Short mmCIF file of C-alpha atoms and ligand atoms in Angstrom, two decimals:
data_model
loop_
_atom_site.label_atom_id
_atom_site.label_comp_id
_atom_site.label_asym_id
_atom_site.label_seq_id
_atom_site.Cartn_x
_atom_site.Cartn_y
_atom_site.Cartn_z
CA MET A 243 -0.93 -31.92 29.33
CA ASP A 244 -2.07 -32.36 25.68
CA ARG A 245 -5.60 -30.48 25.24
CA MET A 246 -8.81 -31.84 25.27
CA ASN A 247 -10.81 -32.27 22.36
CA LEU A 248 -12.15 -28.64 21.72
CA LYS A 249 -15.76 -29.92 21.26
CA GLU A 250 -15.88 -30.78 24.61
CA ARG A 251 -13.57 -28.22 26.12
CA ILE A 252 -15.99 -25.79 24.88
CA LYS A 253 -18.89 -27.43 26.74
CA GLN A 254 -17.05 -27.13 30.03
CA GLY A 255 -17.88 -23.33 30.76
CA LEU A 256 -16.12 -20.35 29.93
CA PHE A 257 -13.76 -20.38 26.99
CA LEU A 258 -11.81 -17.34 25.98
CA LEU A 259 -10.80 -16.15 22.43
CA ASP A 260 -8.54 -13.56 21.55
CA GLY A 261 -9.11 -10.32 20.43
CA ALA A 262 -8.35 -7.96 17.19
CA MET A 263 -5.78 -8.52 14.68
CA GLY A 264 -6.16 -5.97 12.43
CA THR A 265 -5.52 -2.98 14.49
CA GLU A 266 -2.76 -5.01 16.22
CA LEU A 267 -1.20 -5.67 13.02
CA ILE A 268 -1.68 -1.51 12.46
CA ALA A 269 -0.06 -0.96 15.71
CA ARG A 270 2.82 -2.68 14.83
CA GLY A 271 3.19 -0.82 11.86
CA ILE A 272 1.43 -2.27 9.19
CA GLU A 273 -0.10 -0.22 6.58
CA ALA A 274 -3.82 0.23 6.01
CA GLY A 275 -4.61 -1.20 2.53
CA THR A 276 -1.84 -3.97 3.35
CA CYS A 277 -2.68 -7.65 2.29
CA ASN A 278 -3.13 -9.18 6.33
CA ASP A 279 -3.17 -12.38 4.84
CA TYR A 280 -0.29 -12.64 3.14
CA LEU A 281 1.78 -11.44 6.12
CA ASN A 282 1.81 -14.79 7.03
CA ILE A 283 3.94 -15.56 4.58
CA GLU A 284 5.82 -12.05 4.63
CA SER A 285 6.19 -11.61 7.92
CA PRO A 286 5.35 -14.23 10.07
CA ASP A 287 7.23 -13.17 12.98
CA ILE A 288 4.64 -10.44 13.86
CA VAL A 289 1.65 -12.65 13.19
CA PHE A 290 3.12 -15.06 15.95
CA ASP A 291 3.99 -12.34 18.28
CA ILE A 292 0.28 -11.26 17.99
CA HIS A 293 -0.95 -14.73 18.60
CA ARG A 294 1.69 -14.98 21.77
CA ALA A 295 0.70 -11.79 23.25
CA TYR A 296 -3.03 -13.17 23.36
CA PHE A 297 -2.13 -16.18 25.04
CA GLU A 298 0.11 -14.43 27.75
CA ALA A 299 -3.44 -12.58 28.02
CA GLY A 300 -5.46 -15.53 28.88
CA SER A 301 -6.83 -16.57 25.73
CA ASP A 302 -7.67 -20.53 25.23
CA ALA A 303 -7.68 -19.82 21.37
CA VAL A 304 -6.88 -17.44 18.52
CA LEU A 305 -7.74 -17.22 15.46
CA THR A 306 -5.77 -17.40 12.56
CA ASN A 307 -4.86 -14.34 10.59
CA THR A 308 -6.65 -15.72 7.69
CA PHE A 309 -10.12 -13.39 7.96
CA GLY A 310 -9.53 -12.29 3.74
CA ALA A 311 -7.48 -15.72 2.73
CA ASN A 312 -10.37 -16.98 0.38
CA LYS A 313 -9.80 -16.71 -3.21
CA TYR A 314 -12.50 -13.56 -3.91
CA ALA A 315 -10.51 -11.27 -1.37
CA LEU A 316 -7.10 -12.40 -2.39
CA ALA A 317 -7.78 -11.73 -5.98
CA ARG A 318 -8.03 -7.95 -4.86
CA HIS A 319 -4.45 -8.04 -4.19
CA ASP A 320 -3.91 -10.13 -7.39
CA LEU A 321 -3.35 -13.47 -4.73
CA GLY A 322 -5.86 -15.43 -5.63
CA ASP A 323 -3.48 -18.45 -6.62
CA LYS A 324 -2.32 -18.06 -3.06
CA VAL A 325 -5.42 -19.89 -0.94
CA LYS A 326 -3.42 -22.85 -0.09
CA GLU A 327 0.09 -21.31 0.81
CA ILE A 328 -1.76 -18.63 2.80
CA ASN A 329 -4.15 -20.82 4.95
CA THR A 330 -1.67 -23.60 5.76
CA THR A 331 0.89 -21.37 6.54
CA ALA A 332 -1.16 -19.43 9.00
CA SER A 333 -2.84 -22.19 10.81
CA GLN A 334 0.46 -23.73 10.85
CA ILE A 335 2.17 -20.02 12.68
CA GLY A 336 -1.03 -20.41 15.25
CA ARG A 337 -0.42 -23.82 16.13
CA ARG A 338 3.11 -23.05 16.97
CA ALA A 339 2.04 -20.15 19.32
CA ALA A 340 -0.46 -22.48 20.93
CA GLY A 341 1.29 -25.47 21.64
CA GLU A 342 0.17 -28.23 23.02
CA GLU A 343 -2.22 -26.76 25.76
CA LYS A 344 -4.15 -24.32 23.95
CA TYR A 345 -6.20 -23.91 20.40
CA VAL A 346 -6.11 -22.41 17.02
CA LEU A 347 -9.39 -21.45 14.97
CA GLY A 348 -9.00 -21.40 11.46
CA ASP A 349 -10.58 -17.88 10.65
CA ILE A 350 -12.94 -17.54 7.79
CA GLY A 351 -14.35 -13.94 6.49
CA PRO A 352 -16.33 -12.90 3.52
CA SER A 353 -15.87 -13.16 -0.18
CA GLY A 354 -16.60 -9.40 -0.18
CA ASP A 355 -18.96 -10.51 -3.15
CA PHE A 356 -22.50 -11.36 -3.07
CA LEU A 357 -24.28 -14.07 -4.14
CA GLU A 358 -26.60 -14.02 -7.59
CA PRO A 359 -28.57 -12.01 -8.75
CA LEU A 360 -27.25 -8.99 -6.34
CA GLY A 361 -23.67 -9.57 -7.17
CA SER A 362 -21.58 -12.18 -9.35
CA LEU A 363 -21.01 -15.17 -6.99
CA LYS A 364 -22.65 -18.39 -8.15
CA PRO A 365 -23.43 -20.51 -4.78
CA ASP A 366 -21.26 -23.81 -6.26
CA GLU A 367 -18.47 -21.51 -7.03
CA LEU A 368 -18.73 -19.71 -3.79
CA LYS A 369 -19.02 -23.14 -2.25
CA ASP A 370 -15.51 -24.58 -3.76
CA ALA A 371 -13.88 -21.37 -2.49
CA PHE A 372 -14.69 -21.69 1.18
CA ALA A 373 -13.94 -25.36 0.57
CA GLU A 374 -10.67 -24.75 -0.64
CA GLN A 375 -9.44 -22.20 2.17
CA ALA A 376 -11.14 -24.52 5.20
CA LYS A 377 -9.03 -27.69 3.75
CA ALA A 378 -5.95 -25.69 3.57
CA LEU A 379 -6.68 -24.55 7.03
CA LEU A 380 -6.87 -27.87 8.71
CA ALA A 381 -3.77 -29.24 6.77
CA GLY A 382 -2.00 -26.97 8.96
CA GLY A 383 -3.37 -28.43 11.89
CA VAL A 384 -6.27 -26.02 13.30
CA ASP A 385 -8.78 -27.36 16.32
CA GLY A 386 -11.66 -26.13 14.59
CA PHE A 387 -13.06 -23.33 12.14
CA ILE A 388 -14.93 -19.62 12.78
CA ILE A 389 -16.68 -18.43 10.01
CA GLU A 390 -17.12 -14.61 10.86
CA THR A 391 -18.43 -11.00 10.21
CA MET A 392 -21.16 -12.32 7.72
CA THR A 393 -23.82 -10.05 6.86
CA ALA A 394 -25.85 -12.08 4.49
CA LEU A 395 -27.87 -15.36 5.55
CA ASP A 396 -27.33 -17.19 1.92
CA GLU A 397 -23.24 -16.40 2.09
CA ILE A 398 -22.89 -17.74 5.74
CA THR A 399 -25.15 -20.62 4.82
CA ILE A 400 -22.88 -21.56 2.08
CA ALA A 401 -19.60 -20.86 4.19
CA ILE A 402 -20.82 -23.23 6.87
CA GLU A 403 -21.81 -26.16 4.27
CA ALA A 404 -18.71 -25.85 2.40
CA VAL A 405 -16.26 -25.85 6.03
CA GLN A 406 -18.28 -28.91 7.04
CA SER A 407 -18.26 -31.08 3.97
CA VAL A 408 -14.11 -30.90 4.95
CA SER A 409 -13.90 -30.15 8.64
CA GLY A 410 -14.93 -34.29 9.74
CA ASP A 411 -15.38 -33.85 13.71
CA LEU A 412 -13.94 -30.50 14.64
CA PRO A 413 -16.44 -27.89 16.10
CA VAL A 414 -17.57 -24.55 13.64
CA PHE A 415 -18.52 -21.29 14.68
CA ALA A 416 -20.45 -19.01 12.93
CA SER A 417 -21.42 -15.17 13.53
CA MET A 418 -22.80 -12.33 11.93
CA SER A 419 -22.12 -8.58 12.23
CA PHE A 420 -25.00 -6.52 13.46
CA ASP A 421 -25.87 -3.16 14.13
CA ARG A 422 -28.29 -1.26 15.71
CA ALA A 423 -31.57 -0.59 13.64
CA GLY A 424 -34.10 1.48 15.51
CA ASP A 425 -35.16 -0.52 18.37
CA ASP A 426 -33.68 -3.68 17.13
CA PHE A 427 -30.61 -5.06 15.70
CA ARG A 428 -30.14 -5.94 11.99
CA THR A 429 -26.88 -7.17 9.68
CA MET A 430 -25.96 -4.45 7.11
CA MET A 431 -28.41 -7.13 4.63
CA GLY A 432 -31.14 -6.79 6.70
CA VAL A 433 -30.97 -10.03 8.61
CA ASP A 434 -32.51 -9.72 12.09
CA VAL A 435 -31.12 -11.86 15.45
CA GLU A 436 -33.75 -14.84 15.34
CA ALA A 437 -33.39 -15.10 11.72
CA ALA A 438 -29.87 -15.51 11.68
CA VAL A 439 -30.03 -17.88 14.93
CA SER A 440 -32.63 -20.12 13.86
CA LYS A 441 -30.93 -20.27 10.20
CA ILE A 442 -27.33 -20.74 11.97
CA VAL A 443 -28.39 -23.31 14.70
CA SER A 444 -30.36 -25.10 12.04
CA LEU A 445 -27.30 -26.31 9.94
CA GLY A 446 -25.65 -27.83 12.77
CA VAL A 447 -22.74 -25.62 14.44
CA ASP A 448 -21.37 -26.03 17.37
CA ALA A 449 -21.62 -22.38 18.58
CA VAL A 450 -23.84 -19.01 16.88
CA GLY A 451 -22.52 -15.68 17.29
CA PHE A 452 -22.10 -11.97 17.11
CA ASN A 453 -18.73 -10.21 16.34
CA CYS A 454 -17.97 -6.66 14.93
CA GLY A 455 -20.70 -4.05 14.50
CA THR A 456 -20.44 -0.61 15.47
CA MET A 457 -22.03 -0.25 18.76
CA SER A 458 -21.38 0.51 21.68
CA LEU A 459 -20.64 -1.49 24.97
CA GLU A 460 -24.71 -1.15 25.98
CA GLU A 461 -25.99 -1.93 22.84
CA TYR A 462 -23.53 -5.38 22.69
CA ILE A 463 -24.86 -6.46 26.09
CA GLU A 464 -28.44 -6.35 24.44
CA LEU A 465 -27.66 -7.86 21.64
CA ALA A 466 -26.24 -10.57 24.16
CA GLY A 467 -29.43 -11.11 25.57
CA LYS A 468 -31.33 -11.37 22.61
CA TYR A 469 -29.26 -14.22 21.24
CA VAL A 470 -30.02 -16.00 24.53
CA ALA A 471 -33.72 -16.01 24.07
CA ALA A 472 -33.14 -16.37 20.15
CA VAL A 473 -31.17 -19.48 21.05
CA LYS A 474 -34.00 -20.67 23.93
CA ALA A 475 -36.57 -20.30 22.23
CA LEU A 476 -35.26 -22.82 19.38
CA GLY A 477 -34.80 -25.29 22.49
CA LYS A 478 -31.61 -26.47 20.89
CA ASP A 479 -28.48 -27.25 22.61
CA VAL A 480 -25.90 -24.73 21.01
CA LEU A 481 -23.38 -22.62 22.32
CA ILE A 482 -23.19 -19.14 21.83
CA TYR A 483 -20.03 -16.74 21.56
CA ALA A 484 -19.51 -12.78 21.50
CA GLU A 485 -16.82 -11.05 19.68
CA PRO A 486 -17.70 -7.11 20.36
CA ASN A 487 -15.76 -4.31 19.46
CA ALA A 488 -14.23 -1.94 22.17
CA GLY A 489 -17.38 0.38 21.06
CA LYS A 490 -17.86 2.84 18.66
CA PRO A 491 -14.70 3.78 17.09
CA GLU A 492 -14.11 8.10 16.74
CA LEU A 493 -12.52 9.47 14.00
CA VAL A 494 -9.44 11.14 14.59
CA ASP A 495 -7.10 12.74 12.00
CA ASP A 496 -9.30 10.26 9.22
CA LYS A 497 -8.47 7.04 11.40
CA ALA A 498 -10.70 5.21 13.23
CA VAL A 499 -9.66 4.87 16.58
CA TYR A 500 -11.44 2.88 19.47
CA LYS A 501 -11.06 4.48 22.83
CA VAL A 502 -12.77 1.96 25.04
CA SER A 503 -10.37 0.67 27.89
CA PRO A 504 -9.40 -2.75 29.09
CA GLU A 505 -11.50 -2.30 32.70
CA ASP A 506 -15.04 -1.20 30.74
CA PHE A 507 -14.61 -3.99 28.29
CA ALA A 508 -14.31 -6.40 30.92
CA ALA A 509 -16.92 -5.17 32.79
CA ALA A 510 -19.66 -5.30 29.51
CA THR A 511 -18.17 -9.03 28.83
CA GLU A 512 -19.09 -9.61 32.88
CA LYS A 513 -22.67 -8.66 31.49
CA ILE A 514 -22.67 -10.57 28.54
CA HIS A 515 -21.09 -13.76 30.22
CA SER A 516 -23.99 -13.79 33.01
CA ALA A 517 -26.50 -13.39 30.47
CA GLY A 518 -25.53 -17.10 29.20
CA VAL A 519 -22.60 -16.10 26.47
CA ASN A 520 -19.64 -18.51 27.71
CA ILE A 521 -17.40 -18.29 24.60
CA ILE A 522 -15.77 -14.37 24.72
CA GLY A 523 -13.25 -12.78 22.72
CA GLY A 524 -13.07 -9.12 21.36
CA CYS A 525 -13.46 -7.78 17.41
CA CYS A 526 -12.16 -4.16 16.21
CA GLY A 527 -9.91 -2.14 18.66
CA THR A 528 -9.46 -5.19 20.94
CA GLY A 529 -5.87 -5.95 22.22
CA PRO A 530 -4.18 -8.31 24.66
CA GLY A 531 -4.82 -5.56 27.61
CA HIS A 532 -8.72 -6.05 26.63
CA ILE A 533 -8.45 -9.83 26.41
CA GLU A 534 -6.39 -9.93 29.96
CA ALA A 535 -8.90 -7.78 31.69
CA VAL A 536 -11.43 -10.17 30.45
CA ALA A 537 -9.48 -13.11 31.94
CA ARG A 538 -8.74 -11.29 35.38
CA THR A 539 -12.93 -10.36 35.39
CA LEU A 540 -14.36 -13.71 34.56
CA LYS A 541 -11.67 -16.10 35.14
ZN1 LIG B 288 -13.97 -6.23 13.99
#
């Protein structure tokens, strides 16, 4: 059976995303510092296997392996001219893993620089860069887009507008990364939940969310409550998504190790879900085992 239009599907209730790509690549022997995005070209089977593992665990959608596949991030690996090839190939890999029934979201991460005057980016050029990436993802057959791990409101605004300029009717998800700040939460650039939600929702996205960060599961549950309240206060019909990390990493031999078990992670997502978050996945440190536990607990 062919899949329902994704915009419709996410309104039908619980929708599961995948877990981390980066930590799964490391678990398969890819060294830190590698250009993960170029693995779509160099080692497509590894990327395909990770997608398949997530679908088998119960994910309804996977994110393409293109978190750093904008021209600025790729240029740090001298691959700035490979945006089209990498993104189109990545979405074809995702499509192949998803088959006809499951979904693929084109993943767009930050540029890694700041807009002027803080950094060197010009708004028009940044918008062109994100549009270039989104177009290449679209060419490979994605069902929608997810803009994630953003910390600056100006950059996420430009990313959303760029994606919407090429996405047609396909849904757009957008999330920022928060950390604990006193008794509140803020992104690295000082944005609070209310400011993030009201700006992102005003741009007409289909789902607003949070992902990554360095927090305990209890803090992610609290953050979810804040998101639900912020969306409610706007009185807008927009879905919320959450991709927490597998808790706070611990440093072991200079490496970040995530120790939260699939069961504990699933228990936290149960609370996040009952707070009113219908689209759930995991970020750093979560693997197919975590998603499988979430699927078992929530479905
Ligand atoms: Zn993460």
